[in-house]
Amino acid sequence: MPLDVCQLPLVGGHPALDLVNTLERGGSSPHDFLPDSSALLRWSARVGVVTDDEADQVGRAWRDEPATAHAGLVAVRDIREGFYLVMLAAITDADGRTAGDPVAAGAALVALHQRWSGAAARARFVLDSSRVRLAYGTVPAMLVPDRVAEAALDVMLTADLTRVRRCPVLEGGCGWLFLDQSRNGSRRWCRMADCGNVVKARRLTERRRAARAPNA
């Protein structure tokens, strides 16, 4: 049985990257950990996209207007896919090659800009201590997708995209995205305790089999 979204490991290092990892893209039938608006709201509270009080407000708004709940889910899924395409195009291997499609990434950037523009139109300026900031999520029904759009923008504009990694699928990894925050930029696996150890154990088994083969 697949994990509940609240059991899903948070390895991305940023909510926008953890959002990408809520969809398992491998295999013939990808599993979506955000099947409905209820799962989306629980995930949003868990990763800090919304506070508990805000989650209550969103929950009430979505219960009163189910159509807005569905619209919020669709918007977040669209942001998730567009952001994924952009990140794939930004990630390069040791030879400078990328697994992404620059054309698809360009189209995704246009769509993401449209999503962010809508979120910004609903935002407001807030004087916070010694600075003015743009507060997203003033409309409860659209609070979650607006905050998710803000999170995606934050990564694209402020993160060092050369530090975004993909758990290496070709080497047995899961394909999840994460921000490599190690000092020397050498992190390769989403979690060493998961994919890293599994692949190492598999390789050890293969080496032992190969060593026994001549004697057999």
mmCIF file of C-alpha atoms in Angstrom:
data_model
loop_
_atom_site.group_PDB
_atom_site.id
_atom_site.type_symbol
_atom_site.label_atom_id
_atom_site.label_comp_id
_atom_site.label_asym_id
_atom_site.label_seq_id
_atom_site.Cartn_x
_atom_site.Cartn_y
_atom_site.Cartn_z
ATOM 1 C CA MET A 1 0.000 0.000 0.000
ATOM 2 C CA PRO A 2 1.428 3.428 -0.944
ATOM 3 C CA LEU A 3 2.404 5.819 1.808
ATOM 4 C CA ASP A 4 0.032 8.557 2.853
ATOM 5 C CA VAL A 5 1.241 11.997 1.788
ATOM 6 C CA CYS A 6 1.981 12.832 5.434
ATOM 7 C CA GLN A 7 4.343 9.833 5.598
ATOM 8 C CA LEU A 8 6.215 10.826 2.463
ATOM 9 C CA PRO A 9 9.865 11.684 3.235
ATOM 10 C CA LEU A 10 10.693 15.360 2.768
ATOM 11 C CA VAL A 11 14.064 15.306 1.035
ATOM 12 C CA GLY A 12 13.825 18.245 -1.373
ATOM 13 C CA GLY A 13 15.200 20.917 0.923
ATOM 14 C CA HIS A 14 12.447 23.275 -0.241
ATOM 15 C CA PRO A 15 8.627 22.918 -0.363
ATOM 16 C CA ALA A 16 8.580 23.410 -4.146
ATOM 17 C CA LEU A 17 10.960 20.496 -4.660
ATOM 18 C CA ASP A 18 9.069 18.356 -2.159
ATOM 19 C CA LEU A 19 5.937 19.125 -4.182
ATOM 20 C CA VAL A 20 7.557 17.672 -7.300
ATOM 21 C CA ASN A 21 8.257 14.495 -5.322
ATOM 22 C CA THR A 22 4.562 13.966 -4.529
ATOM 23 C CA LEU A 23 4.204 12.361 -7.957
ATOM 24 C CA GLU A 24 5.992 9.088 -8.681
ATOM 25 C CA ARG A 25 6.726 9.313 -12.383
ATOM 26 C CA GLY A 26 8.408 5.934 -12.879
ATOM 27 C CA GLY A 27 6.622 2.818 -14.121
ATOM 28 C CA SER A 28 3.517 2.382 -16.233
ATOM 29 C CA SER A 29 1.077 3.811 -13.681
ATOM 30 C CA PRO A 30 2.554 6.800 -11.773
ATOM 31 C CA HIS A 31 1.217 7.227 -8.254
ATOM 32 C CA ASP A 32 0.005 10.670 -7.185
ATOM 33 C CA PHE A 33 0.280 11.370 -3.462
ATOM 34 C CA LEU A 34 -2.079 14.316 -3.953
ATOM 35 C CA PRO A 35 -5.196 12.505 -5.197
ATOM 36 C CA ASP A 36 -7.626 15.064 -3.780
ATOM 37 C CA SER A 37 -7.871 18.448 -2.102
ATOM 38 C CA SER A 38 -7.844 16.891 1.371
ATOM 39 C CA ALA A 39 -4.412 15.339 0.766
ATOM 40 C CA LEU A 40 -3.207 18.626 -0.700
ATOM 41 C CA LEU A 41 -4.288 20.556 2.378
ATOM 42 C CA ARG A 42 -2.615 18.090 4.749
ATOM 43 C CA TRP A 43 0.602 18.207 2.738
ATOM 44 C CA SER A 44 0.529 22.026 2.624
ATOM 45 C CA ALA A 45 0.283 22.248 6.396
ATOM 46 C CA ARG A 46 2.999 19.643 6.882
ATOM 47 C CA VAL A 47 5.600 21.432 4.728
ATOM 48 C CA GLY A 48 4.699 24.878 6.044
ATOM 49 C CA VAL A 49 3.026 26.284 2.946
ATOM 50 C CA VAL A 50 0.154 27.241 5.266
ATOM 51 C CA THR A 51 -0.151 27.541 9.025
ATOM 52 C CA ASP A 52 -2.642 25.443 10.986
ATOM 53 C CA ASP A 53 -4.989 28.425 11.267
ATOM 54 C CA GLU A 54 -4.739 29.082 7.544
ATOM 55 C CA ALA A 55 -5.396 25.409 6.827
ATOM 56 C CA ASP A 56 -8.633 25.693 8.812
ATOM 57 C CA GLN A 57 -9.655 28.732 6.757
ATOM 58 C CA VAL A 58 -8.860 26.958 3.496
ATOM 59 C CA GLY A 59 -10.711 23.839 4.631
ATOM 60 C CA ARG A 60 -13.845 25.835 5.379
ATOM 61 C CA ALA A 61 -13.663 27.681 2.058
ATOM 62 C CA TRP A 62 -13.200 24.448 0.148
ATOM 63 C CA ARG A 63 -16.050 22.705 1.970
ATOM 64 C CA ASP A 64 -18.369 25.617 1.193
ATOM 65 C CA GLU A 65 -17.353 25.654 -2.472
ATOM 66 C CA PRO A 66 -16.155 22.216 -3.684
ATOM 67 C CA ALA A 67 -15.494 23.631 -7.147
ATOM 68 C CA THR A 68 -12.825 25.938 -5.729
ATOM 69 C CA ALA A 69 -11.203 22.989 -3.967
ATOM 70 C CA HIS A 70 -10.939 21.165 -7.275
ATOM 71 C CA ALA A 71 -9.623 24.304 -8.974
ATOM 72 C CA GLY A 72 -6.966 24.657 -6.276
ATOM 73 C CA LEU A 73 -5.876 21.043 -6.746
ATOM 74 C CA VAL A 74 -5.676 21.454 -10.528
ATOM 75 C CA ALA A 75 -3.648 24.655 -10.143
ATOM 76 C CA VAL A 76 -1.142 23.016 -7.783
ATOM 77 C CA ARG A 77 -0.756 20.015 -10.079
ATOM 78 C CA ASP A 78 -0.132 22.357 -13.022
ATOM 79 C CA ILE A 79 2.515 24.237 -11.042
ATOM 80 C CA ARG A 80 4.070 20.941 -9.968
ATOM 81 C CA GLU A 81 4.423 19.691 -13.543
ATOM 82 C CA GLY A 82 5.639 22.989 -14.960
ATOM 83 C CA PHE A 83 8.192 23.427 -12.200
ATOM 84 C CA TYR A 84 9.395 19.845 -12.723
ATOM 85 C CA LEU A 85 9.995 20.497 -16.436
ATOM 86 C CA VAL A 86 11.962 23.644 -15.652
ATOM 87 C CA MET A 87 14.097 21.889 -13.047
ATOM 88 C CA LEU A 88 14.822 18.975 -15.394
ATOM 89 C CA ALA A 89 16.103 21.439 -17.972
ATOM 90 C CA ALA A 90 18.295 23.098 -15.326
ATOM 91 C CA ILE A 91 19.883 19.874 -14.038
ATOM 92 C CA THR A 92 23.002 18.767 -15.903
ATOM 93 C CA ASP A 93 25.203 15.725 -15.494
ATOM 94 C CA ALA A 94 28.999 15.632 -15.330
ATOM 95 C CA ASP A 95 29.196 15.946 -19.134
ATOM 96 C CA GLY A 96 26.931 18.982 -19.210
ATOM 97 C CA ARG A 97 23.952 17.072 -20.598
ATOM 98 C CA THR A 98 20.435 17.629 -19.353
ATOM 99 C CA ALA A 99 17.510 15.237 -19.010
ATOM 100 C CA GLY A 100 15.059 18.042 -19.716
ATOM 101 C CA ASP A 101 13.585 19.484 -22.882
ATOM 102 C CA PRO A 102 14.390 23.204 -23.280
ATOM 103 C CA VAL A 103 11.300 23.766 -25.439
ATOM 104 C CA ALA A 104 9.007 22.156 -22.860
ATOM 105 C CA ALA A 105 10.758 24.106 -20.118
ATOM 106 C CA GLY A 106 10.185 27.362 -21.996
ATOM 107 C CA ALA A 107 6.475 26.652 -22.340
ATOM 108 C CA ALA A 108 6.358 25.689 -18.660
ATOM 109 C CA LEU A 109 7.933 29.005 -17.672
ATOM 110 C CA VAL A 110 5.187 30.872 -19.521
ATOM 111 C CA ALA A 111 2.514 28.867 -17.707
ATOM 112 C CA LEU A 112 4.251 29.338 -14.356
ATOM 113 C CA HIS A 113 4.440 33.072 -14.941
ATOM 114 C CA GLN A 114 0.693 33.128 -15.553
ATOM 115 C CA ARG A 115 0.070 31.229 -12.315
ATOM 116 C CA TRP A 116 2.368 33.546 -10.391
ATOM 117 C CA SER A 117 0.764 36.654 -11.955
ATOM 118 C CA GLY A 118 -2.615 35.520 -10.649
ATOM 119 C CA ALA A 119 -1.137 34.901 -7.207
ATOM 120 C CA ALA A 120 0.583 38.304 -7.201
ATOM 121 C CA ALA A 121 -2.666 40.015 -8.183
ATOM 122 C CA ARG A 122 -4.272 38.576 -5.039
ATOM 123 C CA ALA A 123 -1.264 39.439 -2.834
ATOM 124 C CA ARG A 124 -0.815 42.607 -0.811
ATOM 125 C CA PHE A 125 2.055 44.643 0.534
ATOM 126 C CA VAL A 126 2.731 44.253 4.252
ATOM 127 C CA LEU A 127 5.043 46.341 6.436
ATOM 128 C CA ASP A 128 6.954 43.762 8.436
ATOM 129 C CA SER A 129 9.417 45.205 10.962
ATOM 130 C CA SER A 130 11.967 47.121 8.879
ATOM 131 C CA ARG A 131 10.909 45.943 5.424
ATOM 132 C CA VAL A 132 7.954 45.689 3.099
ATOM 133 C CA ARG A 133 7.087 42.264 1.743
ATOM 134 C CA LEU A 134 4.514 40.855 -0.621
ATOM 135 C CA ALA A 135 2.103 38.617 1.304
ATOM 136 C CA TYR A 136 0.602 35.878 -0.853
ATOM 137 C CA GLY A 137 -2.612 34.063 -0.026
ATOM 138 C CA THR A 138 -5.161 36.715 0.879
ATOM 139 C CA VAL A 139 -8.040 34.703 -0.633
ATOM 140 C CA PRO A 140 -8.611 31.488 1.391
ATOM 141 C CA ALA A 141 -9.912 29.444 -1.555
ATOM 142 C CA MET A 142 -6.731 30.201 -3.557
ATOM 143 C CA LEU A 143 -4.296 30.412 -0.653
ATOM 144 C CA VAL A 144 -2.625 27.053 -1.266
ATOM 145 C CA PRO A 145 -1.980 27.416 -5.024
ATOM 146 C CA ASP A 146 -0.861 31.030 -4.504
ATOM 147 C CA ARG A 147 1.672 29.990 -1.866
ATOM 148 C CA VAL A 148 2.837 27.105 -4.050
ATOM 149 C CA ALA A 149 3.361 29.514 -6.953
ATOM 150 C CA GLU A 150 5.374 31.723 -4.592
ATOM 151 C CA ALA A 151 7.489 28.726 -3.520
ATOM 152 C CA ALA A 152 8.257 27.758 -7.124
ATOM 153 C CA LEU A 153 9.235 31.346 -7.908
ATOM 154 C CA ASP A 154 11.489 31.439 -4.855
ATOM 155 C CA VAL A 155 13.507 28.460 -6.096
ATOM 156 C CA MET A 156 13.740 29.727 -9.664
ATOM 157 C CA LEU A 157 14.863 33.225 -8.681
ATOM 158 C CA THR A 158 16.942 32.718 -5.549
ATOM 159 C CA ALA A 159 18.284 29.149 -5.456
ATOM 160 C CA ASP A 160 21.545 28.064 -7.054
ATOM 161 C CA LEU A 161 20.078 25.811 -9.728
ATOM 162 C CA THR A 162 23.439 24.113 -10.230
ATOM 163 C CA ARG A 163 22.783 22.592 -6.795
ATOM 164 C CA VAL A 164 19.459 21.028 -7.793
ATOM 165 C CA ARG A 165 19.884 17.279 -8.151
ATOM 166 C CA ARG A 166 17.845 14.312 -9.324
ATOM 167 C CA CYS A 167 18.246 11.003 -7.513
ATOM 168 C CA PRO A 168 19.959 9.037 -10.337
ATOM 169 C CA VAL A 169 17.386 6.810 -12.000
ATOM 170 C CA LEU A 170 19.896 5.121 -14.293
ATOM 171 C CA GLU A 171 21.848 3.990 -11.224
ATOM 172 C CA GLY A 172 18.821 2.655 -9.397
ATOM 173 C CA GLY A 173 17.650 5.861 -7.709
ATOM 174 C CA CYS A 174 14.057 7.057 -7.447
ATOM 175 C CA GLY A 175 14.248 10.232 -9.536
ATOM 176 C CA TRP A 176 13.208 12.596 -6.742
ATOM 177 C CA LEU A 177 14.532 16.146 -6.864
ATOM 178 C CA PHE A 178 16.449 17.817 -4.060
ATOM 179 C CA LEU A 179 18.628 20.826 -3.343
ATOM 180 C CA ASP A 180 22.183 19.740 -2.601
ATOM 181 C CA GLN A 181 23.131 21.749 0.471
ATOM 182 C CA SER A 182 26.290 19.785 1.234
ATOM 183 C CA ARG A 183 29.447 21.840 1.620
ATOM 184 C CA ASN A 184 31.227 20.394 -1.409
ATOM 185 C CA GLY A 185 28.139 19.744 -3.548
ATOM 186 C CA SER A 186 28.674 15.974 -3.593
ATOM 187 C CA ARG A 187 25.245 14.710 -2.542
ATOM 188 C CA ARG A 188 23.956 12.177 -5.081
ATOM 189 C CA TRP A 189 21.011 10.417 -3.473
ATOM 190 C CA CYS A 190 17.666 11.661 -2.181
ATOM 191 C CA ARG A 191 18.475 9.868 1.098
ATOM 192 C CA MET A 192 21.480 7.685 1.697
ATOM 193 C CA ALA A 193 19.386 5.548 4.039
ATOM 194 C CA ASP A 194 16.979 4.782 1.188
ATOM 195 C CA CYS A 195 18.145 4.804 -2.412
ATOM 196 C CA GLY A 196 21.855 5.095 -1.636
ATOM 197 C CA ASN A 197 22.031 2.030 0.595
ATOM 198 C CA VAL A 198 19.700 0.021 -1.630
ATOM 199 C CA VAL A 199 21.889 0.612 -4.677
ATOM 200 C CA LYS A 200 25.078 -0.095 -2.708
ATOM 201 C CA ALA A 201 23.629 -3.353 -1.395
ATOM 202 C CA ARG A 202 22.570 -4.359 -4.904
ATOM 203 C CA ARG A 203 26.024 -3.657 -6.289
ATOM 204 C CA LEU A 204 27.658 -5.630 -3.481
ATOM 205 C CA THR A 205 25.411 -8.606 -4.263
ATOM 206 C CA GLU A 206 26.261 -8.365 -7.954
ATOM 207 C CA ARG A 207 29.991 -8.260 -7.214
ATOM 208 C CA ARG A 208 29.733 -11.314 -4.965
ATOM 209 C CA ARG A 209 27.835 -13.218 -7.625
ATOM 210 C CA ALA A 210 30.414 -12.257 -10.236
ATOM 211 C CA ALA A 211 33.231 -13.386 -7.924
ATOM 212 C CA ARG A 212 31.580 -16.776 -7.375
ATOM 213 C CA ALA A 213 30.831 -17.344 -11.054
ATOM 214 C CA PRO A 214 34.306 -18.587 -12.134
ATOM 215 C CA ASN A 215 34.459 -21.038 -9.227
ATOM 216 C CA ALA A 216 30.994 -22.353 -10.054
#
